[in-house]
Coordinates of C-alpha atoms (C1' of nucleotides) in Angstrom, one line a residue:
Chain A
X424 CA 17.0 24.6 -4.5
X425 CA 18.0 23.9 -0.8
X426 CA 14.5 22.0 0.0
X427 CA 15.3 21.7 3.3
X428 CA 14.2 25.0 3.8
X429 CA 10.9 25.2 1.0
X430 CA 9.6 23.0 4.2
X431 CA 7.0 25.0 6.2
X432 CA 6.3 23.5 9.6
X433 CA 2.6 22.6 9.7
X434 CA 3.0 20.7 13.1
X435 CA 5.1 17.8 14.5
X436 CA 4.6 15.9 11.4
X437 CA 3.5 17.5 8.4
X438 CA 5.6 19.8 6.2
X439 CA 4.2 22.1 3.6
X440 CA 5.5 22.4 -0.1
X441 CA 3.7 25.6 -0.7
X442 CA 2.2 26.4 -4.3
X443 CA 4.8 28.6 -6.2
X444 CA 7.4 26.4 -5.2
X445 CA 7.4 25.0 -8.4
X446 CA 5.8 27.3 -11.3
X447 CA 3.3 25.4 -12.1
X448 CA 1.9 24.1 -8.6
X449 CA -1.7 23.5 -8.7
X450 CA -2.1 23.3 -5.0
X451 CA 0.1 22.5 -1.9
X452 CA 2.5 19.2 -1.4
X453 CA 3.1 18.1 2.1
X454 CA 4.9 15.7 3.1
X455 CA 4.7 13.5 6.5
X456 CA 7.8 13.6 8.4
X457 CA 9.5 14.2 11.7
X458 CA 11.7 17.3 11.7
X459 CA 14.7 14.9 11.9
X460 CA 14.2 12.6 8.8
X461 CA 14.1 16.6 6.8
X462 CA 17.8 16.0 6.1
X463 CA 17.5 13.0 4.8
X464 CA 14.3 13.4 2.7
X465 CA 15.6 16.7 1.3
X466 CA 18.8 14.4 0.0
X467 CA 17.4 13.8 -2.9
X468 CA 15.0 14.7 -5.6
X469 CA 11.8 13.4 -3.8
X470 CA 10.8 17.0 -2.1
X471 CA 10.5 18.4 -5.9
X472 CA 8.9 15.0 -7.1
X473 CA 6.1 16.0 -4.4
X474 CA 6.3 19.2 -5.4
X475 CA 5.7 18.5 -9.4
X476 CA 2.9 16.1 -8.6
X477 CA 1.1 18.9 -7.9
X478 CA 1.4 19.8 -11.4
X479 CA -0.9 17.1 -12.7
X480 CA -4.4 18.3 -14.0
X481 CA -7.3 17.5 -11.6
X482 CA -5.3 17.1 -8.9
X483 CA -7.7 17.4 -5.0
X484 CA -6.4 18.3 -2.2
X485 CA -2.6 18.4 -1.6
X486 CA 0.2 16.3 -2.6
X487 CA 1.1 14.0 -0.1
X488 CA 4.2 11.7 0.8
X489 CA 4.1 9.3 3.2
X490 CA 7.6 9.1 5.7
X491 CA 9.0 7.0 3.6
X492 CA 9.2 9.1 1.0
X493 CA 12.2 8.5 -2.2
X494 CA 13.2 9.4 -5.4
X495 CA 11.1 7.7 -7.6
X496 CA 9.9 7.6 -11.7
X497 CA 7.9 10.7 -11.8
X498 CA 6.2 10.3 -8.6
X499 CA 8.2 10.1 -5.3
X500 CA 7.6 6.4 -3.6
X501 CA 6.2 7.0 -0.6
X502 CA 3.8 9.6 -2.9
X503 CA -0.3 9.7 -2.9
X504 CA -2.2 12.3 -5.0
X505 CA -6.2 12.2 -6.0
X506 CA -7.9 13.8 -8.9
X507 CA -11.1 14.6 -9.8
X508 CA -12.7 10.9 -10.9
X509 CA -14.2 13.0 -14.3
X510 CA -11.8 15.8 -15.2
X511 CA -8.5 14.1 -13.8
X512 CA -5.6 12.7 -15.2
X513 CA -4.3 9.4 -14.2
X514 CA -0.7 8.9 -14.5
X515 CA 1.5 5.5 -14.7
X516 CA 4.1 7.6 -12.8
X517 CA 2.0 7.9 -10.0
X518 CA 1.6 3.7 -9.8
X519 CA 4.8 2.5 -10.4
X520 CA 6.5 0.3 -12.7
X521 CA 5.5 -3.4 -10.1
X522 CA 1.7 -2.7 -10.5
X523 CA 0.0 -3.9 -7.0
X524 CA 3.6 -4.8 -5.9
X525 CA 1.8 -5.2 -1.8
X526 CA 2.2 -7.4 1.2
X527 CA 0.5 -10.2 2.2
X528 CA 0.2 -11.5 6.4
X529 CA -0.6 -15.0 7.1
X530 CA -1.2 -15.9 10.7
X531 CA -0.9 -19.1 12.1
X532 CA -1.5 -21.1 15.6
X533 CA 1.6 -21.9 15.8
X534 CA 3.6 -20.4 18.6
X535 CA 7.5 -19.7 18.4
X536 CA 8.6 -22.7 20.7
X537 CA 6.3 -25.0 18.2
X538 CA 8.1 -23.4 15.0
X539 CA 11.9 -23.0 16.3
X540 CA 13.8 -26.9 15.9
X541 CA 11.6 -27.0 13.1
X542 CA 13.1 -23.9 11.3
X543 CA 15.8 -25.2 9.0
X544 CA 13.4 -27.5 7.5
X545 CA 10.5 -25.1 7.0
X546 CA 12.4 -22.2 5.6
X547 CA 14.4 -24.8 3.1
X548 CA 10.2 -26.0 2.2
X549 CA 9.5 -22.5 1.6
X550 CA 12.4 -21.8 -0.5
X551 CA 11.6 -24.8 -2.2
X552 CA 8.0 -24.4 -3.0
X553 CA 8.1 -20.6 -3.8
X554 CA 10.1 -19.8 -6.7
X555 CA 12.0 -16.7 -6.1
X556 CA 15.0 -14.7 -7.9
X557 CA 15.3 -12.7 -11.2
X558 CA 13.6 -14.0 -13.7
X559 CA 12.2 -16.8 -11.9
X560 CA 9.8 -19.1 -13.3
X561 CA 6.4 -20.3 -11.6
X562 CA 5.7 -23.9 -11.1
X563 CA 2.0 -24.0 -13.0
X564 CA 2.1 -24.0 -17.4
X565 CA -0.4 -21.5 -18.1
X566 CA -1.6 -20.8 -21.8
X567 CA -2.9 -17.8 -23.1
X568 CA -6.5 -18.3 -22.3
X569 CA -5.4 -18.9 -18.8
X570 CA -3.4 -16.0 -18.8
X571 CA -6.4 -13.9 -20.1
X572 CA -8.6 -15.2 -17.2
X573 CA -5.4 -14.3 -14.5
X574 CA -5.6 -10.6 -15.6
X575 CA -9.3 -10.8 -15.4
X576 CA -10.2 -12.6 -12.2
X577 CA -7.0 -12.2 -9.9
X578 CA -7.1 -13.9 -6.8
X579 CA -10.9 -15.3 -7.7
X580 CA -9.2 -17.4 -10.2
X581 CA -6.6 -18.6 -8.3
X582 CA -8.9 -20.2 -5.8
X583 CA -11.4 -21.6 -8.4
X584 CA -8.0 -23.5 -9.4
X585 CA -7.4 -24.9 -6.6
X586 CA -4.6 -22.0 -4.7
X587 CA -6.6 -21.2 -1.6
X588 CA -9.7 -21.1 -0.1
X589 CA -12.8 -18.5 -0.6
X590 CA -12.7 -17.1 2.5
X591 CA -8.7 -15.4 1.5
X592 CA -10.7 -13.0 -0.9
X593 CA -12.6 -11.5 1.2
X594 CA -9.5 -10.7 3.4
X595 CA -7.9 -9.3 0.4
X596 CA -8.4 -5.2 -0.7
X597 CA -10.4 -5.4 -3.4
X598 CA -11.2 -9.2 -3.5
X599 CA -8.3 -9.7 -4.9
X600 CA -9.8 -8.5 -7.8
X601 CA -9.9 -5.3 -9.8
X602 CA -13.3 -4.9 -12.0
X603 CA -13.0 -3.4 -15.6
X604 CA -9.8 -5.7 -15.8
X605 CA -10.2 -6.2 -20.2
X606 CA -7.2 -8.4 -21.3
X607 CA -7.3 -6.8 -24.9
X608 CA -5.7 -3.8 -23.4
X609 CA -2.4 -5.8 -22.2
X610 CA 0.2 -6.2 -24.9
X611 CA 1.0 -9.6 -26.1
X612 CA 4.5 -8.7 -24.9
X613 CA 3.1 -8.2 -21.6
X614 CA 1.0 -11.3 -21.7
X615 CA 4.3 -13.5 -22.8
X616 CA 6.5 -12.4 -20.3
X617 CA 3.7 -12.8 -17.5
X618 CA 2.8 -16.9 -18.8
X619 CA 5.8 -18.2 -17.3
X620 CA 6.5 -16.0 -13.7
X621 CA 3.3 -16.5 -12.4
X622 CA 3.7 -17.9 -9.2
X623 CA 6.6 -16.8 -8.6
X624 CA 8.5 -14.3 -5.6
X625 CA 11.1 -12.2 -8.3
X626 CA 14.0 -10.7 -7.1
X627 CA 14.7 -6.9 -5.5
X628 CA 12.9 -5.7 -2.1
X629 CA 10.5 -9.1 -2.8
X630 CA 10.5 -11.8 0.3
X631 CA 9.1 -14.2 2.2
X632 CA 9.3 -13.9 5.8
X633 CA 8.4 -16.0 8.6
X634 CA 7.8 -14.1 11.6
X635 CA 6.7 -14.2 15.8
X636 CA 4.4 -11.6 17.3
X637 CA 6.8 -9.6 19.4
X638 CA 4.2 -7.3 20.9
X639 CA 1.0 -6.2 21.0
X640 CA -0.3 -2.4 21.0
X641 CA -3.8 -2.8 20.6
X642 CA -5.0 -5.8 21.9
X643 CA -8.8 -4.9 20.8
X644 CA -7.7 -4.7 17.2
X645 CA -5.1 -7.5 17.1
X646 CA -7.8 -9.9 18.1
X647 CA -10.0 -9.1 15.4
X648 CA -7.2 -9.6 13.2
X649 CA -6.3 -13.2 14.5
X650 CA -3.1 -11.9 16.0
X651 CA -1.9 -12.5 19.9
X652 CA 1.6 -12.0 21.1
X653 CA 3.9 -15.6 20.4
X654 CA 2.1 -16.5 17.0
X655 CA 4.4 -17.2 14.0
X656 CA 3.0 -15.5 11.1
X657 CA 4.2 -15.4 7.3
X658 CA 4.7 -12.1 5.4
X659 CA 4.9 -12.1 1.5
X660 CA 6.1 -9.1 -0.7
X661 CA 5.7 -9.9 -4.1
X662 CA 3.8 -7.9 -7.3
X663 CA 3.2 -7.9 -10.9
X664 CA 6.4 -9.3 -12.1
X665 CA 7.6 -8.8 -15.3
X666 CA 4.1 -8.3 -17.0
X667 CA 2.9 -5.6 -14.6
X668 CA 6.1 -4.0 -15.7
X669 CA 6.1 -4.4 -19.3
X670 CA 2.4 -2.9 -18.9
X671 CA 3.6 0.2 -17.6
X672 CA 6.3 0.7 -20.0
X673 CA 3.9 0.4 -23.1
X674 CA 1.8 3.0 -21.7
X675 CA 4.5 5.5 -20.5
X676 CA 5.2 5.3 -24.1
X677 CA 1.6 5.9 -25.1
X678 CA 1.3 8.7 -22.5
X679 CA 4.3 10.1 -23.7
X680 CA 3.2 10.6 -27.0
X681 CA -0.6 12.1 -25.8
X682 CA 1.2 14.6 -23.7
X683 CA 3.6 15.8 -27.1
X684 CA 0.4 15.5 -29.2
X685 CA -2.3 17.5 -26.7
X686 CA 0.1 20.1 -25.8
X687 CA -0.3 19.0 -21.9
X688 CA 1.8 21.2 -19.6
X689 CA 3.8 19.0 -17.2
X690 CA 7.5 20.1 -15.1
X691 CA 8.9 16.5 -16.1
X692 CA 8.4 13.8 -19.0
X693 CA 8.6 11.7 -16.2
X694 CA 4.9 12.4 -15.4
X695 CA 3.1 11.5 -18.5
X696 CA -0.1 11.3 -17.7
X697 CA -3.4 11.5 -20.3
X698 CA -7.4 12.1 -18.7
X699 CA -8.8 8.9 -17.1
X700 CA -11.8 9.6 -18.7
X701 CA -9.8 9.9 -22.5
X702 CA -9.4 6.5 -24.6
X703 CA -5.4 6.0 -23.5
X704 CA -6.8 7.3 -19.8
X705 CA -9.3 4.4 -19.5
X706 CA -7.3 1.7 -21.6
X707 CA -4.7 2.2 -19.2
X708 CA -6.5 1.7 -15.9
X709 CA -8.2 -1.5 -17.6
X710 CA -4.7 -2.7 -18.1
X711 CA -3.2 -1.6 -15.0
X712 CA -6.5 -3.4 -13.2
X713 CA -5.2 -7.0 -15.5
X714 CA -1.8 -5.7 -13.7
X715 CA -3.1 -5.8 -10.0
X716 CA -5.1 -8.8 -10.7
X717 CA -1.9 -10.7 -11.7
X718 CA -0.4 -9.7 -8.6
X719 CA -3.1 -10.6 -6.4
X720 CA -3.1 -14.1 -8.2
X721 CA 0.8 -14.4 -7.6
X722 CA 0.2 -13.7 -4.0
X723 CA -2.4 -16.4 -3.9
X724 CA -0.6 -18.9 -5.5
X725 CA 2.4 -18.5 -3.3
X726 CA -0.1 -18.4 0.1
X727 CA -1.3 -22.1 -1.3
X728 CA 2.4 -22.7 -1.2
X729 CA 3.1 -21.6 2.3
X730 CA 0.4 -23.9 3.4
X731 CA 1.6 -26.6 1.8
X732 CA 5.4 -25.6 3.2
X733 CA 3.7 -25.7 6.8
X734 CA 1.9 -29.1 6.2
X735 CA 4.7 -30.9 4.7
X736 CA 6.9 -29.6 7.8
X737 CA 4.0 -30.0 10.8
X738 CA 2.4 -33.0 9.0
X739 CA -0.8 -31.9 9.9
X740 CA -3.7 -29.2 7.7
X741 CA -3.4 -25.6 7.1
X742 CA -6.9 -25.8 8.3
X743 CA -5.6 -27.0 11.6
X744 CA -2.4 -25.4 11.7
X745 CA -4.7 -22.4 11.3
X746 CA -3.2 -20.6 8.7
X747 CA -5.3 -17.6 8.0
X748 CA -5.1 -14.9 5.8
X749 CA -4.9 -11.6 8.1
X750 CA -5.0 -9.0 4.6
X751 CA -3.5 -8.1 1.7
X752 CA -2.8 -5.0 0.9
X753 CA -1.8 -3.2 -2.5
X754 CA 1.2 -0.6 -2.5
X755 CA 1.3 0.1 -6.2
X756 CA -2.0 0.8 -7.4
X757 CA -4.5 4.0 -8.6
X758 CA -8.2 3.4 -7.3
X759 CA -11.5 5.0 -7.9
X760 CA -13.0 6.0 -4.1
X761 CA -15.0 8.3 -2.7
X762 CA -13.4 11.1 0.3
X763 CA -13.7 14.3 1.5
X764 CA -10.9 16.3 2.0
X765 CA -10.5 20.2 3.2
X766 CA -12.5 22.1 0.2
X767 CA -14.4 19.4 -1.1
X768 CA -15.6 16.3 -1.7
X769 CA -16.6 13.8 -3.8
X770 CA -15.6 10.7 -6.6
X771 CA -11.5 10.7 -7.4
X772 CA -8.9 8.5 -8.3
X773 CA -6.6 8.0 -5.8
X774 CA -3.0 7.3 -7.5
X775 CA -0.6 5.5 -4.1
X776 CA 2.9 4.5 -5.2
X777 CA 4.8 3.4 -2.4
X778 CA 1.5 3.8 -0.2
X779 CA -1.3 1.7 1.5
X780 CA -4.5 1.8 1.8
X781 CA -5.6 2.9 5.7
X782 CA -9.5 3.1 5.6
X783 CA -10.6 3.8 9.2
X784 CA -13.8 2.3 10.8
X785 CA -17.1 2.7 9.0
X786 CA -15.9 2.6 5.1
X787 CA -18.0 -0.1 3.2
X788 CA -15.0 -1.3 1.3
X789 CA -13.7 -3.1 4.0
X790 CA -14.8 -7.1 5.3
X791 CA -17.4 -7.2 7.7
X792 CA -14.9 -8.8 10.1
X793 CA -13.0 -5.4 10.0
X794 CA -15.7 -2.9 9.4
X795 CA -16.1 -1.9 12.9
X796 CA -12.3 -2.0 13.9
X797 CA -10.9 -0.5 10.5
X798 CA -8.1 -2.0 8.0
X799 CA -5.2 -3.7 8.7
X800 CA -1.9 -1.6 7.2
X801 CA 0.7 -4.3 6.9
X802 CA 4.1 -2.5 6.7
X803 CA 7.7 -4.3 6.1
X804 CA 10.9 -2.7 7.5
X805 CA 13.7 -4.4 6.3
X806 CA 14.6 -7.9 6.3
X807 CA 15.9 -7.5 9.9
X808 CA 13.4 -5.7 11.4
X809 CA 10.3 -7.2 10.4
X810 CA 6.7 -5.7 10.2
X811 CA 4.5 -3.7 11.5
X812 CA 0.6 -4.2 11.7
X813 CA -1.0 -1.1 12.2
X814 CA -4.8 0.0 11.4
X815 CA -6.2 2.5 9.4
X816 CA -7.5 5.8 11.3
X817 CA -9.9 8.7 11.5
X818 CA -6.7 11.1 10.2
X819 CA -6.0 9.2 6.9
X820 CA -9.7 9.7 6.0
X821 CA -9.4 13.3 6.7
X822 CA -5.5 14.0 5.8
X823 CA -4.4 11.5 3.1
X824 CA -7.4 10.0 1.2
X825 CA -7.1 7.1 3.4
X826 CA -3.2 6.4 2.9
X827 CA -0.5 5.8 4.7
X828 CA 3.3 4.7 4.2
X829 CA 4.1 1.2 3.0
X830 CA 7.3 0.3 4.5
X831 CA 10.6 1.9 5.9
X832 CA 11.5 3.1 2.4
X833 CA 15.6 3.1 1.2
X834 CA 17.9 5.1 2.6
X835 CA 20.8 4.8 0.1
X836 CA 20.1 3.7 -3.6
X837 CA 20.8 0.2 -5.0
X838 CA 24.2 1.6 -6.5
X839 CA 25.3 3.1 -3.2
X840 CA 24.8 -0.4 -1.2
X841 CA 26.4 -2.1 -4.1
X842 CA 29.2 0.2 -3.0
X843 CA 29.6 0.3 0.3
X844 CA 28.4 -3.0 1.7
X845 CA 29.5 -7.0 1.3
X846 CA 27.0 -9.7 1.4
X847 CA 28.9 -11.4 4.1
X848 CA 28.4 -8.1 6.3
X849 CA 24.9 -9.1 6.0
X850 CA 24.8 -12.8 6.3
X851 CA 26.7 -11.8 9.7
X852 CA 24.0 -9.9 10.9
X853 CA 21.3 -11.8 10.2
X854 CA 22.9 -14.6 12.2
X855 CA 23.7 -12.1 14.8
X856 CA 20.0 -11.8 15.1
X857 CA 19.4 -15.3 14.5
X858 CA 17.4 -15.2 11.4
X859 CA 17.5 -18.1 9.1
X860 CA 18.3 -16.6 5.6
X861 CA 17.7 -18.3 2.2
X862 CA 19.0 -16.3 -0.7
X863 CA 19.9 -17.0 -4.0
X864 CA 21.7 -14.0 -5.2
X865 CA 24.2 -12.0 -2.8
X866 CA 23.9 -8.9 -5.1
X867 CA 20.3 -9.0 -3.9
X868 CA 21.2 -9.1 -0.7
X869 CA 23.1 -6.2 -0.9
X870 CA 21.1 -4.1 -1.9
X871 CA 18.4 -4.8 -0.1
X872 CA 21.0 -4.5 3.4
X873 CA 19.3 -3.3 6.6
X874 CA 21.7 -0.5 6.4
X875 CA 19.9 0.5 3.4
X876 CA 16.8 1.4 4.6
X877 CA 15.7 3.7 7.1
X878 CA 14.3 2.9 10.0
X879 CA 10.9 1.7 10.6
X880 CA 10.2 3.3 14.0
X881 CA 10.8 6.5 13.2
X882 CA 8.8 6.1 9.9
X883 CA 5.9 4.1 11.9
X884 CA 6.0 7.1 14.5
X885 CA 5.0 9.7 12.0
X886 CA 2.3 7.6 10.7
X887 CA 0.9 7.2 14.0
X888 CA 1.5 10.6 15.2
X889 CA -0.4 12.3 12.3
X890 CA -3.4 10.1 13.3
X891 CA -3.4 8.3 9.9
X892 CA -3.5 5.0 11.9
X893 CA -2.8 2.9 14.9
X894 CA -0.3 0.8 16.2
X895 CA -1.5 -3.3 16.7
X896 CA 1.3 -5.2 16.5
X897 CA 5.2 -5.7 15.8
X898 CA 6.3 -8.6 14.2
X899 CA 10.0 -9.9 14.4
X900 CA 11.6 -12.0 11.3
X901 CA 12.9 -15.6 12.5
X902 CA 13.2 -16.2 8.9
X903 CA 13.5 -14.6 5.5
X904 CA 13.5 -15.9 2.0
X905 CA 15.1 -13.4 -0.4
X906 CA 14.6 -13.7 -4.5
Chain B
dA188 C1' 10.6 -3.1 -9.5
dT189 C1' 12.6 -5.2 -14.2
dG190 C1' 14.7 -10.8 -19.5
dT191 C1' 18.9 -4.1 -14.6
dT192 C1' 19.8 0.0 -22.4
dC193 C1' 14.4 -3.5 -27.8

DNA sequence: ATGTTC
């Protein structure tokens, strides 16, 4: 299959997978790209990953992938697919394997004159204080009761113990905190390899990164969200670690075997999937739920440690330093929501692997501060180009079940970087560009290079031009931590 | 992404 051309032109930015493609299509894919990124996209098995997503029972709508769209397990990354909230089928595929793997911004009132001959010293507090790397270990003992209470509660009980203040949940999707979250339906191999990491960055496309506000597109929405041009903010990147992981591998299993055992008709094994509203169905989104909720702790965790970073360096509060949670968003994650899209309407279960969240103005879901100026979408280029903040439109409600991409996506696989680039190529270039780097592993670092990814711009440009959301903000790294 | 093939 050539899949460059299976692409129908629906305008600028939207191509069309149409039903057929693959036998057993239940509806359309289309995917959100410029013309010019085709090449690329069609370079590897993503366009038919789309494509067999729209294979899974229940499915609404199309099946959608974001810019920064790449072959995936199952699902592309980049991929975003609904079904029907009482007839669907949820699938882990269509997740990921780093359960609420998402980003968290920090803003600050510090301005980059204030943070710059202090630089050294606060990236070498932040790699410190956050523990990052494979297999890194968090700097709290939990027991298993605590454990139990992490999956649970999320970010509520990270605050109750003392890792941040109220006022981060409600700038976090969700609370922080995933209801129907029922520990008994994590493995205890899940729960033992999660005791230890919590707390902790991990290793891969995870980071820290300090960064300044290099410009402003929408100064309206950028004040809402604490942000002005000059301000050094912190980005985090960091999921479920290894138990988010080990859930979704017990329950591919399980999935696997309810697919073999109910006869369900799907174009890859990859896909497993069992009905939501089925006893495996619903065990799994409780456990998945304990999965996000350890994430959301983790990111808390590490937000009390960038305050404490910050005091220790500026000898003063984080109250006064102003260090503010702007959002955090989940990339990883399958939630229950309510939408409208073209020939219906109505309750589904919105799977977004390798997506965000982009709720335009109005939705009840989002914090009062927001409500009227709609969500922030935090997206990470890589760890040379820094962020985007951009804000959730009109056209994701009515295009994408409220999604949009979550970062500039890879370009070449981990085994192709390992190949062609050297660590010190990228050490160079990140002191090119003046960017304080603290890295433990330079196998990491390669394959997490710049030249690995694509590029942000063009990816942010298709977002933006298909009226999913709005530009507010760019934000340019000054310093990375890498696990 | 990940105790990178329990």
């Amino acid at each position: 299959m050539k899949w460059e051309k299976a692409f129908e032109r629906v305008d600028d930015h939207r191509w069309r997978i149409p039903k057929g493609t693959v036998e057993c299509m239940r509806t359309d894919a289309v995917v959100f790209a410029s013309e010019g990124m085709l090449p690329s996209i069609a370079s590897d098995n993503a366009p038919l990953q789309a494509a067999n997503v729209a294979c899974l029972p229940g499915i609404v709508g199309d099946s959608l992938a974001m810019p920064d769209i790449h072959w995936g397990y199952g699902f592309p990354i980049g991929g975003v697919a609904a079904v029907d909230a009482d007839h669907g089928y949820i699938s882990p595929g269509g997740i990921g394997f780093d359960i609420n793997c998402g980003v968290r911004l920090i803003r600050t009132d510090l301005r980059r004159e204030d943070v710059s001959k202090h630089l050294d010293a606060l990236m070498d507090a932040l790699y410190l204080n956050v523990p990052s790397g494979l297999g890194s270990k968090g700097l709290k003992k939990l027991n298993d009761e605590e454990l139990s209470k992490v999956l649970e509660y999320g970010s509520e009980w990270a605050v109750r113990n003392g890792y941040g203040w109220d006022r981060d949940l409600e700038r976090t999707e969700e609370g922080g905190r995933m209801e129907g979250a029922d520990p008994t339906h994590v493995s205890d191999r899940a729960k033992k390899r999660g005791i230890p990491q919590l707390g902790s960055l991990g290793s891969g496309n995870h980071f820290l990164e300090v960064d300044v506000v290099d410009e402003v597109f929408d100064e309206g929405a950028a004040k809402a969200f604490g942000l002005s041009e000059g301000m050094v903010t912190v980005t985090v990147h960091c999921g479920s670690r290894g138990c988010g992981h080990q859930i979704a591998t017990d329950y591919l299993a399980d999935m696997g075997k309810y697919v073999r055992d109910n006869d369900v008709r799907l174009p890859d094994p990859q896909l497993a999937c069992a009905p939501l509203s089925s006893d495996i169905g619903a065990r799994y989104f409780s456990a998945m739920s304990c999965g996000a909720n350890y994430a959301w702790a983790n990111r808390q965790m590490i937000t009390h440690w960038v305050r404490e970073s910050f005091e220790k360096v500026f000898s003063d509060s984080a109250e006064s330093l102003g260090i503010e949670m702007v959002y955090d968003v989940a990339h990883n994650i399958a939630k229950k929501e309510r939408h409208a899209w073209e020939g219906g309407s109505g309750d589904v279960l919105v799977h977004r692997k390798g997506a965000t969240r982009a709720f335009a103005p109005g939705r009840p879901e989002l914090p009062m501060a927001y409500r009227d100026v709609g969500q922030p979408v935090i997206v990470p280029g890589d760890m040379s180009t820094g962020t985007y903040v951009l804000v959730g439109a009109e056209g994701a409600m009515t295009q994408s079940f409220g999604s949009s991409c979550h970062g500039a996506g890879r370009e070449m696989s981990r085994k192709q970087a390992v190949r062609t680039i050297r660590a010190g190529d990228v050490k160079r270039e990140m002191r090119d560009r003046s960017i304080v780097l603290r890295s433990g592993s330079d196998a990491s670092l390669v394959e997490e290079a710049p030249s690995a990814y694509k590029d942000l711009e063009t990816v942010v440009d298709v977002v933006v031009g298909a009226g999913l959301t709005g530009k507010v903000a760019r934000l340019t790294p000054i310093g990375v931590v890498k696990g």
